[in-house]
CSV table of C-alpha atoms in Angstrom, one decimal:
chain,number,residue,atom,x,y,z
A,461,UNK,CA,90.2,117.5,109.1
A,462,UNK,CA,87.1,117.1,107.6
A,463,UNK,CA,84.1,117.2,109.6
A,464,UNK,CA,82.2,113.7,107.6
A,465,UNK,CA,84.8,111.4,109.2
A,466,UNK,CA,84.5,113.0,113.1
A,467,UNK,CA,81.9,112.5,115.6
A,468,UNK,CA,80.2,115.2,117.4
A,469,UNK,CA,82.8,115.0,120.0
A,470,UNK,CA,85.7,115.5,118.2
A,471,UNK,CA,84.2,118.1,116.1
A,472,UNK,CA,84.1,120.3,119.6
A,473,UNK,CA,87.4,118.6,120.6
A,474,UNK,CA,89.0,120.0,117.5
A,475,UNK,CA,87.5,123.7,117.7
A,476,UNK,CA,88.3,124.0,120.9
A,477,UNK,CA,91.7,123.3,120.3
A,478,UNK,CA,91.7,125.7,117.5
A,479,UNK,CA,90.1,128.3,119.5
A,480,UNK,CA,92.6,128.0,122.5
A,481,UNK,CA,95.6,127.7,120.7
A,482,UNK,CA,97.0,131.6,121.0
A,483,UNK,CA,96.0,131.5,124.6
A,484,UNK,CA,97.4,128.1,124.7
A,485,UNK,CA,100.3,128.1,123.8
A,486,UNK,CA,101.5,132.2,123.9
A,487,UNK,CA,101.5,132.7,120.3
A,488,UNK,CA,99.1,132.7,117.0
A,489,UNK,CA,100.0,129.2,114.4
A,490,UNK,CA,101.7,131.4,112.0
A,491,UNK,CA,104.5,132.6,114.9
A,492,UNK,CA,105.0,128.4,115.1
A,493,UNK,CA,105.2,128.0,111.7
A,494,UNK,CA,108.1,130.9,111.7
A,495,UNK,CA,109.9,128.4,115.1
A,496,UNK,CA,109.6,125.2,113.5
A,497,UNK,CA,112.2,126.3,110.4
A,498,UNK,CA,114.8,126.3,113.1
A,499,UNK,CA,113.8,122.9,114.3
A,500,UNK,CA,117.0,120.4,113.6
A,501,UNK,CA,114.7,117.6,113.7
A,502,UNK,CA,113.0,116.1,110.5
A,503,UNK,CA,110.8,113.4,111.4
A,504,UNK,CA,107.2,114.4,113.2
A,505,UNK,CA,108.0,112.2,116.4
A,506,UNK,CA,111.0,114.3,116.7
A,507,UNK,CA,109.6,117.5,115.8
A,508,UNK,CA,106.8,117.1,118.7
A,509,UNK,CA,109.4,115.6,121.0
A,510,UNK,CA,111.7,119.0,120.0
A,511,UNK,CA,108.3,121.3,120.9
A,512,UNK,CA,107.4,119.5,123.9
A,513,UNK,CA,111.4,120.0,125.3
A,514,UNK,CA,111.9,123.5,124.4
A,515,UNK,CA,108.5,125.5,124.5
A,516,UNK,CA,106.8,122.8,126.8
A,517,UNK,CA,104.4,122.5,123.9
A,518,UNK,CA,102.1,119.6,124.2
A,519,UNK,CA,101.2,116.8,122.0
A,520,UNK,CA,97.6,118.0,120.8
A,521,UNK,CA,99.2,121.3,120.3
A,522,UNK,CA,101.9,120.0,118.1
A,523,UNK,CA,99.8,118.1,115.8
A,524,UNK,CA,98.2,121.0,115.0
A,525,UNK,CA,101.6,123.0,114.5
A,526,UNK,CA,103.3,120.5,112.7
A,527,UNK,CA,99.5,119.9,110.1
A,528,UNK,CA,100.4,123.8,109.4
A,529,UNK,CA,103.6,123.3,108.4
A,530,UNK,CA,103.0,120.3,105.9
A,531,UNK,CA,104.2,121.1,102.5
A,532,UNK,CA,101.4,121.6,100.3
A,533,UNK,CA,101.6,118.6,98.7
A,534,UNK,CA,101.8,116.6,101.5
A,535,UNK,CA,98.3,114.7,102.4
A,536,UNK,CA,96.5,116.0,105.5
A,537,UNK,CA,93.7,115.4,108.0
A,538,UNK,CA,91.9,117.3,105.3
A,539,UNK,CA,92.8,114.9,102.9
A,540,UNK,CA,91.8,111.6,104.2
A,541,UNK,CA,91.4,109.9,100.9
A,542,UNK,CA,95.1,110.7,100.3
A,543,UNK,CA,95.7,109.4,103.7
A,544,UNK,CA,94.1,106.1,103.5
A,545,UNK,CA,95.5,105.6,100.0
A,546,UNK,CA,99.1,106.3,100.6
A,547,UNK,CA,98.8,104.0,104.0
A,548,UNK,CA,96.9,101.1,102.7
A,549,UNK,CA,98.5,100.4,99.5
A,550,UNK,CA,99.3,96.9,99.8
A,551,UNK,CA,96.3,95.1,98.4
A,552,UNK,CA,96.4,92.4,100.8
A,553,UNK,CA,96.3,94.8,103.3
A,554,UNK,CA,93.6,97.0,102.2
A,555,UNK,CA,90.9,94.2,101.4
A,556,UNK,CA,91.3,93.7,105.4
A,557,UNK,CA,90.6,97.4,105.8
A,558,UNK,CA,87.6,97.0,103.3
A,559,UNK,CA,86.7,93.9,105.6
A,560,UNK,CA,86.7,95.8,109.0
A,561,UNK,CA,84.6,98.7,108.0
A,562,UNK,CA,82.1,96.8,106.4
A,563,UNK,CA,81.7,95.3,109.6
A,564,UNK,CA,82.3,98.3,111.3
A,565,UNK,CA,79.8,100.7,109.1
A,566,UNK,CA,77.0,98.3,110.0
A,567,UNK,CA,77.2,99.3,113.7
A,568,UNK,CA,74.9,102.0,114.2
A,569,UNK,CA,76.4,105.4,114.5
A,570,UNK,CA,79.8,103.9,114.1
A,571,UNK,CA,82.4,107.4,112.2
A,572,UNK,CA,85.3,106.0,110.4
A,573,UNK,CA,88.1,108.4,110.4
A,574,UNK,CA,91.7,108.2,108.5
A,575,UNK,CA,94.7,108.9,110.2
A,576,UNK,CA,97.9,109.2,108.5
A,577,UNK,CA,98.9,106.1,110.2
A,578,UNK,CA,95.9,104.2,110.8
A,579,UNK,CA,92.0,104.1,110.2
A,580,UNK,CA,89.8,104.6,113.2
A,581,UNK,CA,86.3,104.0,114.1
A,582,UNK,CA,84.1,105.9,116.6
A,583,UNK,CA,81.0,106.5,118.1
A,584,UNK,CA,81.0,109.4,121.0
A,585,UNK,CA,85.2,108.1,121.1
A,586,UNK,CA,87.2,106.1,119.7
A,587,UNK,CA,86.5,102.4,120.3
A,588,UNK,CA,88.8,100.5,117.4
A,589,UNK,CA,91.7,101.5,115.2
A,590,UNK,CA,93.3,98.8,112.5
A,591,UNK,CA,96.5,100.0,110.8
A,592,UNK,CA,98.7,97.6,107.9
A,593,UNK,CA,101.3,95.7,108.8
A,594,UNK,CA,104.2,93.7,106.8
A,595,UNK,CA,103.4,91.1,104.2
A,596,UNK,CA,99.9,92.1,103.7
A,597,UNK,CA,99.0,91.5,107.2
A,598,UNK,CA,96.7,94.3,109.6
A,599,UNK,CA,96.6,94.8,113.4
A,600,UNK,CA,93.3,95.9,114.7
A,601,UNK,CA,92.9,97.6,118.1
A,602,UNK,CA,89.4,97.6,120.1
A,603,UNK,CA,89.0,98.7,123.2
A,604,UNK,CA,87.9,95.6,125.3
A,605,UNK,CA,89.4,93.7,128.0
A,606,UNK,CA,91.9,91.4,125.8
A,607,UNK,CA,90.4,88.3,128.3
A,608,UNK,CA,87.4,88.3,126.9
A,609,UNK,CA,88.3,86.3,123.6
A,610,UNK,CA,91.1,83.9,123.0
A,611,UNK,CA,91.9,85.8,119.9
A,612,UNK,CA,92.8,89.0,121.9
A,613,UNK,CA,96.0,90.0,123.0
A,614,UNK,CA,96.8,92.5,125.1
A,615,UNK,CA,98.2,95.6,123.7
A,616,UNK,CA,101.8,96.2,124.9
A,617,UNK,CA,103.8,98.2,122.4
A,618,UNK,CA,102.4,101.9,122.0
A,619,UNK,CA,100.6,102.5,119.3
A,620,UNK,CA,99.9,105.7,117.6
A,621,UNK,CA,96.2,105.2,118.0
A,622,UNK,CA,94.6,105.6,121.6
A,623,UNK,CA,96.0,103.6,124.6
A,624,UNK,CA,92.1,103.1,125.2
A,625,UNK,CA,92.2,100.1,123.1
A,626,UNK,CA,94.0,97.8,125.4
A,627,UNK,CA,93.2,94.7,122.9
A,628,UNK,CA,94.7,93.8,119.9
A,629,UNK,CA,94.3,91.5,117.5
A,630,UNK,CA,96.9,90.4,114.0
A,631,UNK,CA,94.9,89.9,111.3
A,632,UNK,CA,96.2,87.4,108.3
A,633,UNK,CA,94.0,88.0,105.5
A,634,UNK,CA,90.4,89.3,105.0
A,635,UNK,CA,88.9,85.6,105.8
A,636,UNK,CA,90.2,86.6,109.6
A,637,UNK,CA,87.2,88.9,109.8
A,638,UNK,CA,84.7,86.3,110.9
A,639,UNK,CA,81.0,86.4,113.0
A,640,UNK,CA,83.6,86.1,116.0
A,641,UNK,CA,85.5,89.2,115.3
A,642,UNK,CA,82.4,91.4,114.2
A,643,UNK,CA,81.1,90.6,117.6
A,644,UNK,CA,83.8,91.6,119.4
A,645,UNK,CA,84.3,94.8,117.5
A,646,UNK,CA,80.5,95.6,118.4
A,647,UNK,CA,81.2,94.9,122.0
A,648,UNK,CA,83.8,97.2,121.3
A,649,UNK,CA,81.6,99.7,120.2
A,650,UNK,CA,79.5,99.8,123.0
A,651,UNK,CA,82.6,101.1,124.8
A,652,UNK,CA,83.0,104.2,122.4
């Protein structure tokens, strides 16, 4: 991942991660790499479920086995311009994304980092995540209590993102991202 779209935090977060890993986990990435082409699974849900069950390898771990063992080809954490591109390709969609981070940019010391399945924003942690749904529609998550707003609900299916952000919010079009909503995701940010 590049280090731009991280916040000091997860910059440490991440090397200590890749420093521990050997110790971690009993063997170096490439000995991983060599397991995972016996791995029946094919999807990366599976594969991390498959690690977890027979090596007792844990998520955080996994991500980083499974980034190594990509195809070349495939867009990365060190690719997010691949990432957000092949996630938000529904224009609809994407001028909601380009709605959010404007408001989300402004907020002083606000990082906006691209997942392969969603778009996050930080400050010391993450505090908001919006991801594209069907039919040109987004769902933005902020960590606030959902009570606060009439327009939050809370956040009951488990999403990919954090399950810090316990409110949610479905987001129609771009006009959705109002004064209201750029208020609560700055109260949101004060929480990140």
């Amino acid at each position: 991942m590049t280090s731009d779209n991280l916040t000091e935090r997860q910059k440490k977060w991440f090397a200590t991660v890749q420093a521990n890993f050997e110790a971690k986990t009993g063997k170096p990435l490439a000995a991983w790499v060599e397991i995972m082409t016996s791995c029946p699974e094919t999807g990366p849900r599976k594969q991390a479920a498959w690690l977890k069950e027979n090596y007792g390898i844990g998520v955080n771990h996994a991500a980083h086995i499974l980034d190594a063992c990509k195809p070349a080809d495939q867009a990365g954490w060190d690719d997010p311009e691949a990432l957000r591109s092949a996630l938000w390709k529904d224009p609809a969609s994407r001028a909601i994304l380009e709605s959010v981070e404007r408001e989300m940019l402004a907020i002083d010391g606000v990082v906006s980092g691209q997942r392969k399945g969603y778009t996050s924003f930080s400050r010391a942690a993450q505090f908001a995540a919006v991801r594209p749904l069907k039919a040109g529609r987004a769902l933005l998550g902020l960590k606030l209590d959902p009570a606060l707003s009439a327009r939050l609900a809370p956040s009951v299916r488990k999403e990919s993102w954090s399950e810090r952000l316990s409110a949610i919010i479905e987001l129609n079009g771009a006009s959705d991202v109002d004064a209201d909503l750029a208020a609560l995701m700055r109260a949101a940010s004060d929480n990140g």
